[in-house]
Coordinates of N, CA and C in Angstrom, one line a residue:
M1 N -29.7 15.9 2.1 CA -28.4 16.0 1.4 C -28.3 14.7 0.8
E2 N -28.1 14.3 -0.6 CA -27.6 13.0 -1.1 C -26.3 12.5 -0.6
L3 N -26.3 11.2 -0.5 CA -24.9 10.6 -0.3 C -24.2 10.7 -1.6
E4 N -22.9 11.0 -1.5 CA -21.9 11.0 -2.7 C -21.1 9.9 -2.6
R5 N -20.3 9.7 -3.5 CA -19.5 8.6 -3.8 C -18.1 9.0 -4.4
K6 N -16.9 8.6 -4.0 CA -15.7 8.9 -4.6 C -15.0 7.6 -4.7
F7 N -14.3 7.4 -5.8 CA -13.7 6.0 -6.2 C -12.2 6.2 -6.2
L8 N -11.5 5.3 -5.8 CA -10.2 5.4 -5.8 C -9.6 4.3 -6.6
G9 N -8.6 4.4 -7.4 CA -8.3 3.4 -8.4 C -6.9 2.8 -8.3
A10 N -6.1 2.5 -9.5 CA -4.8 2.1 -9.5 C -3.7 2.9 -8.6
G11 N -2.8 2.1 -8.0 CA -1.9 2.7 -7.5 C -1.9 2.9 -5.9
A12 N -2.8 2.8 -5.4 CA -3.2 3.1 -3.9 C -2.7 1.9 -3.1
G13 N -2.6 0.9 -3.6 CA -2.2 -0.1 -3.0 C -3.1 -1.0 -2.3
L14 N -4.5 -1.0 -2.4 CA -5.3 -1.9 -1.7 C -4.9 -3.3 -2.2
R15 N -4.7 -4.4 -1.2 CA -4.3 -5.8 -1.5 C -5.1 -6.6 -0.9
L16 N -5.3 -7.8 -1.3 CA -5.9 -8.9 -0.8 C -4.8 -9.6 -0.1
G17 N -4.8 -9.6 1.2 CA -3.5 -10.1 1.6 C -3.3 -11.7 1.7
D18 N -2.2 -12.2 2.1 CA -2.0 -13.8 2.0 C -2.7 -14.3 3.4
E19 N -3.1 -13.4 4.1 CA -3.8 -14.0 5.5 C -5.1 -14.4 5.0
L20 N -5.6 -15.6 5.5 CA -6.9 -16.0 5.6 C -7.2 -16.4 7.0
V21 N -8.2 -15.6 7.5 CA -8.5 -15.6 8.9 C -9.8 -16.4 9.0
A22 N -10.2 -16.9 10.2 CA -11.4 -17.8 10.4 C -12.7 -16.9 9.9
E23 N -12.5 -15.7 9.7 CA -13.9 -14.8 9.2 C -13.7 -14.4 7.8
G24 N -12.5 -14.7 7.2 CA -12.4 -14.3 5.8 C -11.2 -13.7 5.4
A25 N -11.0 -13.4 4.2 CA -9.7 -12.8 3.6 C -9.5 -11.3 4.0
V26 N -8.3 -11.1 4.3 CA -7.8 -9.9 4.7 C -7.6 -9.1 3.6
I27 N -8.0 -7.8 3.6 CA -7.5 -6.8 2.5 C -7.3 -5.5 3.2
E28 N -6.5 -4.6 2.6 CA -5.7 -3.6 3.0 C -5.3 -2.6 2.0
G29 N -5.3 -1.2 2.2 CA -5.0 -0.4 1.3 C -5.4 1.2 1.6
Y30 N -5.5 2.1 0.6 CA -6.1 3.4 0.8 C -7.3 3.4 -0.1
A31 N -8.3 3.9 0.8 CA -9.7 4.1 0.0 C -9.8 5.5 -0.6
S32 N -8.8 6.6 -0.1 CA -8.9 8.0 -0.6 C -7.6 8.3 -0.3
L33 N -7.1 9.2 -1.3 CA -5.7 9.9 -1.2 C -5.8 11.3 -0.9
F34 N -5.2 12.1 -0.1 CA -5.2 13.4 0.0 C -4.4 14.0 -1.3
G35 N -5.1 15.3 -1.6 CA -4.4 16.2 -2.6 C -4.4 15.5 -3.7
V36 N -5.2 14.5 -4.2 CA -5.1 13.9 -5.5 C -6.4 14.2 -6.3
P37 N -6.6 14.8 -7.3 CA -7.9 15.1 -7.9 C -8.5 13.8 -8.7
D38 N -9.8 13.7 -8.3 CA -10.3 12.5 -8.9 C -11.1 13.0 -10.4
R39 N -11.7 12.0 -10.9 CA -12.1 12.3 -12.2 C -13.2 13.6 -12.5
G40 N -13.8 13.9 -11.2 CA -14.8 14.9 -11.2 C -14.0 16.3 -10.8
G41 N -12.9 16.4 -10.5 CA -11.9 17.3 -10.2 C -11.8 17.7 -8.8
D42 N -12.7 16.9 -7.8 CA -12.6 17.1 -6.3 C -11.4 16.5 -5.8
V43 N -10.8 17.3 -4.6 CA -9.6 16.9 -3.9 C -10.1 16.9 -2.5
V44 N -9.6 15.7 -2.0 CA -9.9 15.6 -0.5 C -8.6 16.2 0.3
A45 N -9.0 17.1 1.2 CA -8.0 17.7 1.9 C -7.5 16.8 3.2
A46 N -6.4 16.9 3.6 CA -5.8 16.0 4.8 C -6.5 16.5 6.1
G47 N -7.1 15.4 6.6 CA -7.9 15.6 7.8 C -9.4 15.8 7.6
A48 N -9.7 15.6 6.3 CA -11.2 15.7 6.1 C -12.0 14.7 6.8
Y49 N -11.6 13.5 7.2 CA -12.2 12.4 7.7 C -12.2 12.5 9.2
R50 N -11.4 13.2 9.9 CA -11.1 13.1 11.3 C -12.2 13.2 12.2
A51 N -13.2 14.4 11.9 CA -14.3 14.5 12.8 C -15.2 13.2 12.8
S52 N -15.6 12.8 11.3 CA -16.5 11.8 11.1 C -15.9 10.4 11.9
L53 N -14.7 10.2 11.7 CA -14.2 9.0 12.4 C -14.3 9.1 13.9
S54 N -14.0 10.2 14.5 CA -14.1 10.5 15.7 C -15.5 10.2 16.2
R55 N -16.5 10.8 15.6 CA -17.8 10.6 16.0 C -18.2 9.1 15.9
M56 N -17.9 8.4 14.9 CA -18.1 7.1 14.7 C -17.5 6.2 15.8
A57 N -16.2 6.6 16.1 CA -15.6 5.8 17.3 C -16.4 6.0 18.5
Q58 N -16.8 7.2 18.9 CA -17.7 7.5 20.1 C -18.7 6.9 20.2
R59 N -19.6 6.5 19.3 CA -20.8 5.8 19.1 C -20.6 4.4 19.0
G60 N -19.1 3.9 18.8 CA -19.2 2.3 18.7 C -19.6 1.8 17.4
G61 N -19.5 2.8 16.4 CA -19.8 2.3 15.0 C -18.8 2.0 14.2
R62 N -19.0 1.4 12.9 CA -18.1 1.2 12.1 C -18.4 1.5 10.7
V63 N -17.5 1.9 9.7 CA -17.7 2.3 8.3 C -17.9 0.9 7.7
K64 N -19.0 0.9 7.0 CA -19.6 -0.3 6.3 C -18.7 -0.7 5.1
M65 N -18.4 -1.9 4.8 CA -17.9 -2.6 3.5 C -18.9 -3.1 2.8
L66 N -19.3 -2.3 1.6 CA -20.2 -2.8 0.6 C -19.7 -3.2 -0.8
W67 N -20.8 -3.9 -1.3 CA -20.4 -4.4 -2.7 C -21.0 -3.3 -3.6
Q68 N -20.1 -2.5 -4.5 CA -20.5 -1.5 -5.5 C -21.7 -0.6 -4.9
H69 N -21.5 -0.1 -3.6 CA -22.2 0.8 -3.0 C -23.7 0.4 -2.8
D70 N -23.9 -0.8 -2.8 CA -25.4 -1.4 -2.6 C -25.4 -1.9 -1.2
P71 N -26.4 -1.0 -0.5 CA -26.5 -1.1 0.9 C -27.2 -2.4 1.3
L72 N -27.7 -3.2 0.3 CA -28.2 -4.4 0.6 C -27.2 -5.4 0.5
Q73 N -25.7 -5.1 0.1 CA -24.9 -6.2 0.0 C -23.7 -5.9 0.7
P74 N -23.7 -5.9 2.0 CA -22.5 -6.0 2.7 C -21.6 -7.2 2.5
I75 N -20.3 -7.0 2.3 CA -19.4 -8.2 2.0 C -18.3 -8.5 3.0
G76 N -18.3 -7.6 4.0 CA -17.3 -7.7 4.9 C -17.2 -6.8 5.9
V77 N -16.2 -6.6 6.7 CA -16.1 -5.4 7.6 C -14.6 -4.7 7.6
W78 N -14.8 -3.6 8.0 CA -13.5 -2.7 8.0 C -13.2 -2.7 9.4
D79 N -11.9 -3.5 9.8 CA -11.6 -3.4 11.0 C -10.7 -2.3 11.4
E80 N -10.1 -1.5 10.5 CA -9.3 -0.5 10.9 C -9.6 0.7 9.6
V81 N -9.8 2.0 9.8 CA -10.1 2.9 9.1 C -9.4 4.1 9.6
V82 N -8.1 4.6 9.1 CA -7.5 5.6 9.8 C -7.0 6.6 8.8
E83 N -6.8 8.0 9.4 CA -6.1 8.9 8.4 C -4.7 8.8 8.6
D84 N -3.9 8.8 7.7 CA -2.4 9.0 7.8 C -2.0 10.2 6.9
A85 N -0.7 10.4 6.7 CA -0.2 11.4 5.9 C -0.7 11.4 4.5
R86 N -0.8 10.1 4.0 CA -1.1 9.9 2.5 C -2.6 9.9 2.3
G87 N -3.4 9.5 3.2 CA -4.9 9.5 2.9 C -5.5 8.5 4.0
L88 N -6.7 7.9 3.5 CA -7.5 7.1 4.2 C -7.2 5.6 4.1
R89 N -6.4 5.2 5.2 CA -5.8 3.7 5.0 C -6.9 2.9 5.7
V90 N -7.1 1.5 5.1 CA -8.1 0.8 5.6 C -7.6 -0.6 5.6
R91 N -8.1 -1.5 6.5 CA -7.8 -3.0 6.5 C -8.9 -3.5 7.1
G92 N -9.4 -4.6 6.4 CA -10.7 -5.2 6.8 C -10.7 -6.6 6.2
R93 N -11.8 -7.3 6.3 CA -12.0 -8.7 6.0 C -13.3 -8.9 4.9
L94 N -12.9 -9.5 4.0 CA -13.9 -9.9 3.0 C -14.4 -11.4 3.7
L95 N -15.8 -11.5 4.1 CA -16.3 -12.6 4.9 C -16.6 -13.7 3.9
D96 N -16.0 -14.8 4.2 CA -16.2 -16.0 3.3 C -17.7 -16.6 3.5
A97 N -18.3 -16.1 4.7 CA -19.7 -16.7 5.0 C -20.7 -16.1 4.2
V98 N -20.1 -15.0 3.4 CA -21.3 -14.3 2.6 C -20.8 -14.6 1.2
A99 N -21.9 -15.1 0.4 CA -21.5 -15.5 -1.1 C -20.8 -14.5 -1.7
R100 N -21.3 -13.2 -1.7 CA -20.9 -12.0 -2.3 C -19.3 -11.6 -1.8
G101 N -19.0 -12.1 -0.7 CA -17.8 -11.8 0.0 C -16.6 -12.6 -0.8
R102 N -17.2 -14.0 -0.7 CA -16.3 -14.9 -1.4 C -16.1 -14.5 -3.0
E103 N -17.2 -14.2 -3.5 CA -16.9 -13.8 -5.0 C -15.9 -12.5 -5.1
A104 N -16.1 -11.7 -4.1 CA -15.3 -10.5 -4.3 C -14.0 -10.9 -4.3
A105 N -13.4 -11.6 -3.2 CA -12.1 -12.2 -2.8 C -11.8 -12.9 -4.2
A106 N -12.5 -13.7 -4.8 CA -11.9 -14.4 -6.1 C -11.8 -13.3 -7.1
L107 N -12.5 -12.5 -7.1 CA -12.4 -11.3 -8.3 C -11.3 -10.4 -8.0
V108 N -10.9 -10.2 -6.7 CA -9.7 -9.3 -6.4 C -8.5 -10.1 -6.7
K109 N -8.5 -11.4 -6.5 CA -7.4 -12.3 -6.6 C -7.2 -12.3 -8.1
A110 N -8.2 -12.4 -9.0 CA -7.8 -12.6 -10.5 C -7.7 -11.2 -11.0
G111 N -7.8 -10.1 -10.3 CA -7.4 -9.0 -10.8 C -8.7 -8.2 -11.5
A112 N -9.9 -8.8 -11.6 CA -11.2 -8.4 -12.3 C -11.8 -7.4 -11.5
L113 N -11.5 -7.2 -10.2 CA -12.1 -6.3 -9.2 C -11.0 -5.5 -8.6
D114 N -10.9 -4.3 -8.7 CA -9.7 -3.9 -8.2 C -9.8 -2.3 -7.7
G115 N -11.0 -1.7 -7.4 CA -11.3 -0.5 -7.0 C -12.0 -0.3 -5.6
L116 N -11.6 1.0 -5.1 CA -12.3 1.3 -4.0 C -12.9 2.6 -4.1
S117 N -14.0 2.7 -3.3 CA -14.9 3.9 -3.4 C -15.6 4.3 -2.2
I118 N -15.5 5.6 -1.9 CA -16.2 6.0 -0.6 C -17.4 6.6 -0.9
G119 N -18.5 6.1 0.0 CA -19.8 6.8 0.0 C -19.8 7.7 1.3
Y120 N -20.2 9.1 1.0 CA -20.0 10.0 2.1 C -21.0 11.2 1.8
R121 N -21.1 12.1 2.8 CA -21.6 13.4 2.7 C -20.7 14.5 2.9
T122 N -20.8 15.5 2.1 CA -19.9 16.6 2.0 C -20.4 17.6 3.3
V123 N -19.5 18.0 4.4 CA -19.9 18.7 5.3 C -19.4 20.1 5.1
A124 N -18.0 20.3 4.6 CA -17.5 21.4 4.3 C -16.5 21.4 3.1
S125 N -16.6 22.1 2.1 CA -15.8 22.1 0.9 C -15.8 23.8 0.3
T126 N -14.7 23.8 -0.4 CA -14.6 25.2 -1.1 C -14.4 24.9 -2.5
A127 N -14.8 25.9 -3.5 CA -14.5 25.7 -4.7 C -13.0 25.6 -5.2
E128 N -12.7 24.8 -6.0 CA -11.2 24.8 -6.5 C -11.0 24.2 -7.9
G129 N -10.5 25.0 -8.7 CA -10.3 24.4 -10.2 C -11.8 24.0 -10.9
R130 N -11.8 22.8 -11.3 CA -13.1 22.5 -12.0 C -13.9 21.7 -10.9
G131 N -13.5 21.6 -9.8 CA -14.3 20.8 -8.6 C -14.3 21.5 -7.3
R132 N -14.2 20.5 -6.4 CA -14.2 21.0 -5.0 C -13.0 20.7 -4.3
R133 N -12.6 21.4 -3.0 CA -11.5 20.9 -2.2 C -12.5 20.4 -1.0
L134 N -12.4 19.1 -0.7 CA -13.5 18.5 0.4 C -12.8 18.8 1.8
V135 N -13.1 19.6 2.6 CA -12.5 19.9 3.8 C -12.9 19.0 5.0
E136 N -14.3 18.8 5.0 CA -14.7 17.8 5.9 C -15.8 16.9 5.3
I137 N -15.7 15.5 5.7 CA -16.4 14.6 5.2 C -17.2 13.9 6.0
D138 N -18.4 13.5 5.9 CA -19.1 12.5 6.9 C -19.0 11.2 6.1
L139 N -18.1 10.4 6.5 CA -18.0 8.9 5.8 C -19.1 7.9 6.3
W140 N -19.7 7.4 5.2 CA -20.7 6.3 5.6 C -20.1 4.9 5.2
E141 N -19.5 4.7 4.1 CA -19.3 3.3 3.6 C -18.0 3.4 2.7
I142 N -17.5 2.5 2.6 CA -16.3 1.9 1.7 C -16.6 0.7 0.8
S143 N -16.6 1.0 -0.3 CA -17.2 -0.2 -1.3 C -15.9 -0.7 -2.2
L144 N -15.9 -1.9 -2.5 CA -15.4 -2.4 -3.6 C -15.9 -2.3 -4.8
V145 N -15.3 -1.6 -5.8 CA -16.1 -1.2 -7.1 C -15.3 -1.7 -8.2
T146 N -16.2 -1.8 -9.5 CA -15.4 -2.1 -10.6 C -14.8 -0.9 -11.4
F147 N -15.5 0.2 -11.3 CA -14.9 1.6 -11.9 C -14.6 2.5 -11.0
P148 N -13.7 2.7 -10.4 CA -13.3 3.8 -9.4 C -13.2 5.2 -10.1
M149 N -13.6 6.2 -9.2 CA -13.5 7.7 -9.6 C -11.9 8.0 -9.5
L150 N -11.5 7.8 -8.4 CA -10.0 8.1 -8.4 C -9.1 7.0 -8.7
G151 N -8.3 7.1 -9.8 CA -7.6 6.0 -10.3 C -6.4 5.5 -9.6
E152 N -6.2 6.0 -8.3 CA -5.0 5.7 -7.6 C -5.7 4.7 -6.5
A153 N -6.7 4.1 -6.5 CA -7.2 3.4 -5.4 C -7.7 2.1 -6.1
R154 N -6.7 1.1 -6.2 CA -7.0 -0.1 -6.8 C -6.5 -1.3 -6.0
V155 N -6.9 -2.4 -6.0 CA -6.5 -3.7 -5.3 C -5.2 -4.3 -5.9
A156 N -4.5 -4.7 -5.2 CA -3.3 -5.4 -5.7 C -3.7 -6.8 -5.2
A157 N -3.9 -7.8 -6.0 CA -4.2 -9.2 -5.5 C -3.0 -9.8 -4.9
K158 N -3.1 -10.4 -3.8 CA -2.1 -11.0 -3.3 C -2.6 -12.1 -2.2
A159 N -3.5 -12.9 -2.7 CA -4.2 -13.7 -1.7 C -3.8 -15.2 -1.7
A160 N -3.9 -15.9 -0.6 CA -3.7 -17.3 -0.5 C -4.5 -17.8 -1.7
A161 N -4.1 -18.9 -2.4 CA -4.7 -19.6 -3.4 C -6.0 -20.2 -3.0
P162 N -7.2 -20.2 -3.6 CA -8.4 -20.7 -3.3 C -8.4 -22.3 -2.9
E163 N -7.2 -22.9 -3.5 CA -7.1 -24.3 -3.1 C -6.7 -24.5 -1.8
D164 N -6.0 -23.6 -1.4 CA -5.7 -23.8 0.3 C -7.0 -24.1 1.1
G165 N -8.1 -23.5 0.8 CA -9.3 -23.6 1.5 C -9.9 -25.2 1.1
W166 N -9.8 -25.6 0.2 CA -10.0 -27.0 -0.4 C -9.2 -28.0 0.0
A167 N -7.9 -27.5 0.2 CA -6.9 -28.6 1.0 C -7.3 -28.8 2.4
A168 N -7.7 -27.8 3.2 CA -8.0 -27.9 4.6 C -9.3 -28.7 4.7
L169 N -10.3 -28.3 3.7 CA -11.7 -29.3 3.7 C -11.2 -30.6 3.4
A170 N -10.3 -31.0 2.5 CA -9.9 -32.4 2.1 C -9.2 -33.1 3.3
A171 N -8.4 -32.3 4.2 CA -7.8 -32.8 5.2 C -8.8 -33.3 6.3
V172 N -9.8 -32.4 6.5 CA -10.9 -32.6 7.4 C -11.7 -34.1 7.0
L173 N -12.0 -34.1 5.8 CA -12.7 -35.2 5.1 C -11.9 -36.4 5.3
E174 N -10.5 -36.4 5.1 CA -9.6 -37.6 5.2 C -9.6 -38.0 6.7
R175 N -9.4 -37.0 7.6 CA -9.5 -37.5 9.0 C -10.9 -38.1 9.4
G176 N -11.9 -37.6 8.8 CA -13.2 -38.2 9.2 C -13.2 -39.9 8.5
R177 N -12.7 -39.8 7.2 CA -12.9 -41.1 6.7 C -11.9 -42.2 7.5
A178 N -10.7 -41.7 7.9 CA -9.9 -42.6 8.7 C -10.4 -43.1 10.0
A179 N -11.1 -42.2 10.6 CA -11.8 -42.4 11.7 C -12.9 -43.6 11.6
L180 N -13.9 -43.5 10.6 CA -14.9 -44.3 10.1 C -14.1 -45.9 9.9
V181 N -13.2 -45.7 9.3 CA -12.3 -47.0 8.8 C -11.9 -47.8 10.0
A182 N -11.4 -46.8 11.1 CA -10.7 -47.4 12.1 C -11.9 -48.1 13.2
Q183 N -13.1 -47.5 12.9 CA -14.3 -47.9 13.7 C -14.6 -49.3 13.2
G184 N -14.4 -49.7 12.0 CA -14.8 -50.7 11.4 C -16.3 -50.8 11.0
P185 N -16.9 -51.8 10.4 CA -18.0 -51.8 9.9 C -19.2 -51.9 11.1
Q186 N -20.2 -51.1 10.8 CA -21.1 -51.0 11.7 C -22.3 -51.8 11.4
E187 N -23.0 -52.4 12.6 CA -24.1 -53.4 12.4 C -25.1 -52.6 11.7
G188 N -25.9 -53.3 10.8 CA -26.9 -52.7 10.0 C -26.3 -51.8 8.8
A189 N -25.0 -51.7 8.7 CA -24.5 -50.6 7.7 C -24.3 -51.5 6.4
R190 N -24.9 -50.7 5.2 CA -24.8 -51.3 4.0 C -23.6 -50.7 3.0
H191 N -23.1 -51.5 2.4 CA -21.8 -51.1 1.6 C -22.1 -51.6 0.2
D192 N -22.2 -50.7 -0.6 CA -22.3 -50.8 -2.1 C -21.0 -50.7 -2.8
G193 N -20.4 -51.7 -3.0 CA -19.3 -51.5 -4.0 C -17.9 -51.8 -3.4

């Protein structure tokens, strides 16, 4: 069975948090909403992820965070993936040690990248309207995407300014410069200018 993908767009409230942690920028929101038809007519039923999330937790696994569903481009980690009354709520980190993770954070902040999409396999579904009612889903990954299938899952950018990182780097460099000045000239050191 082939891996399927569902996209969630505007209004679901994925946001890039004000929080920058040692491992990257925090993002959170909804990757899927229950009872909301996507562009293909499919509707995810409440509880559809429960068994998959339970199996993953039992084996100590994590849902992968990918760039545009590309398995060769992980961009971060989902620290929390839970079902609540509204849908599949997620919280994770875009890793700044990964080039594409830094790019994703900048694109989210600028509003150029704002969609979420799930990669999954359908375990159980019923025909409904022009699509399906997805009753049980085997969740594999959640991606940041440009064009989401479900318009209600979008990123709301709210990040610390990129300059904050530069300011921290500048402070470290200034402390290093001050320490060197305090040491005075070193024997054999050359100063041009």
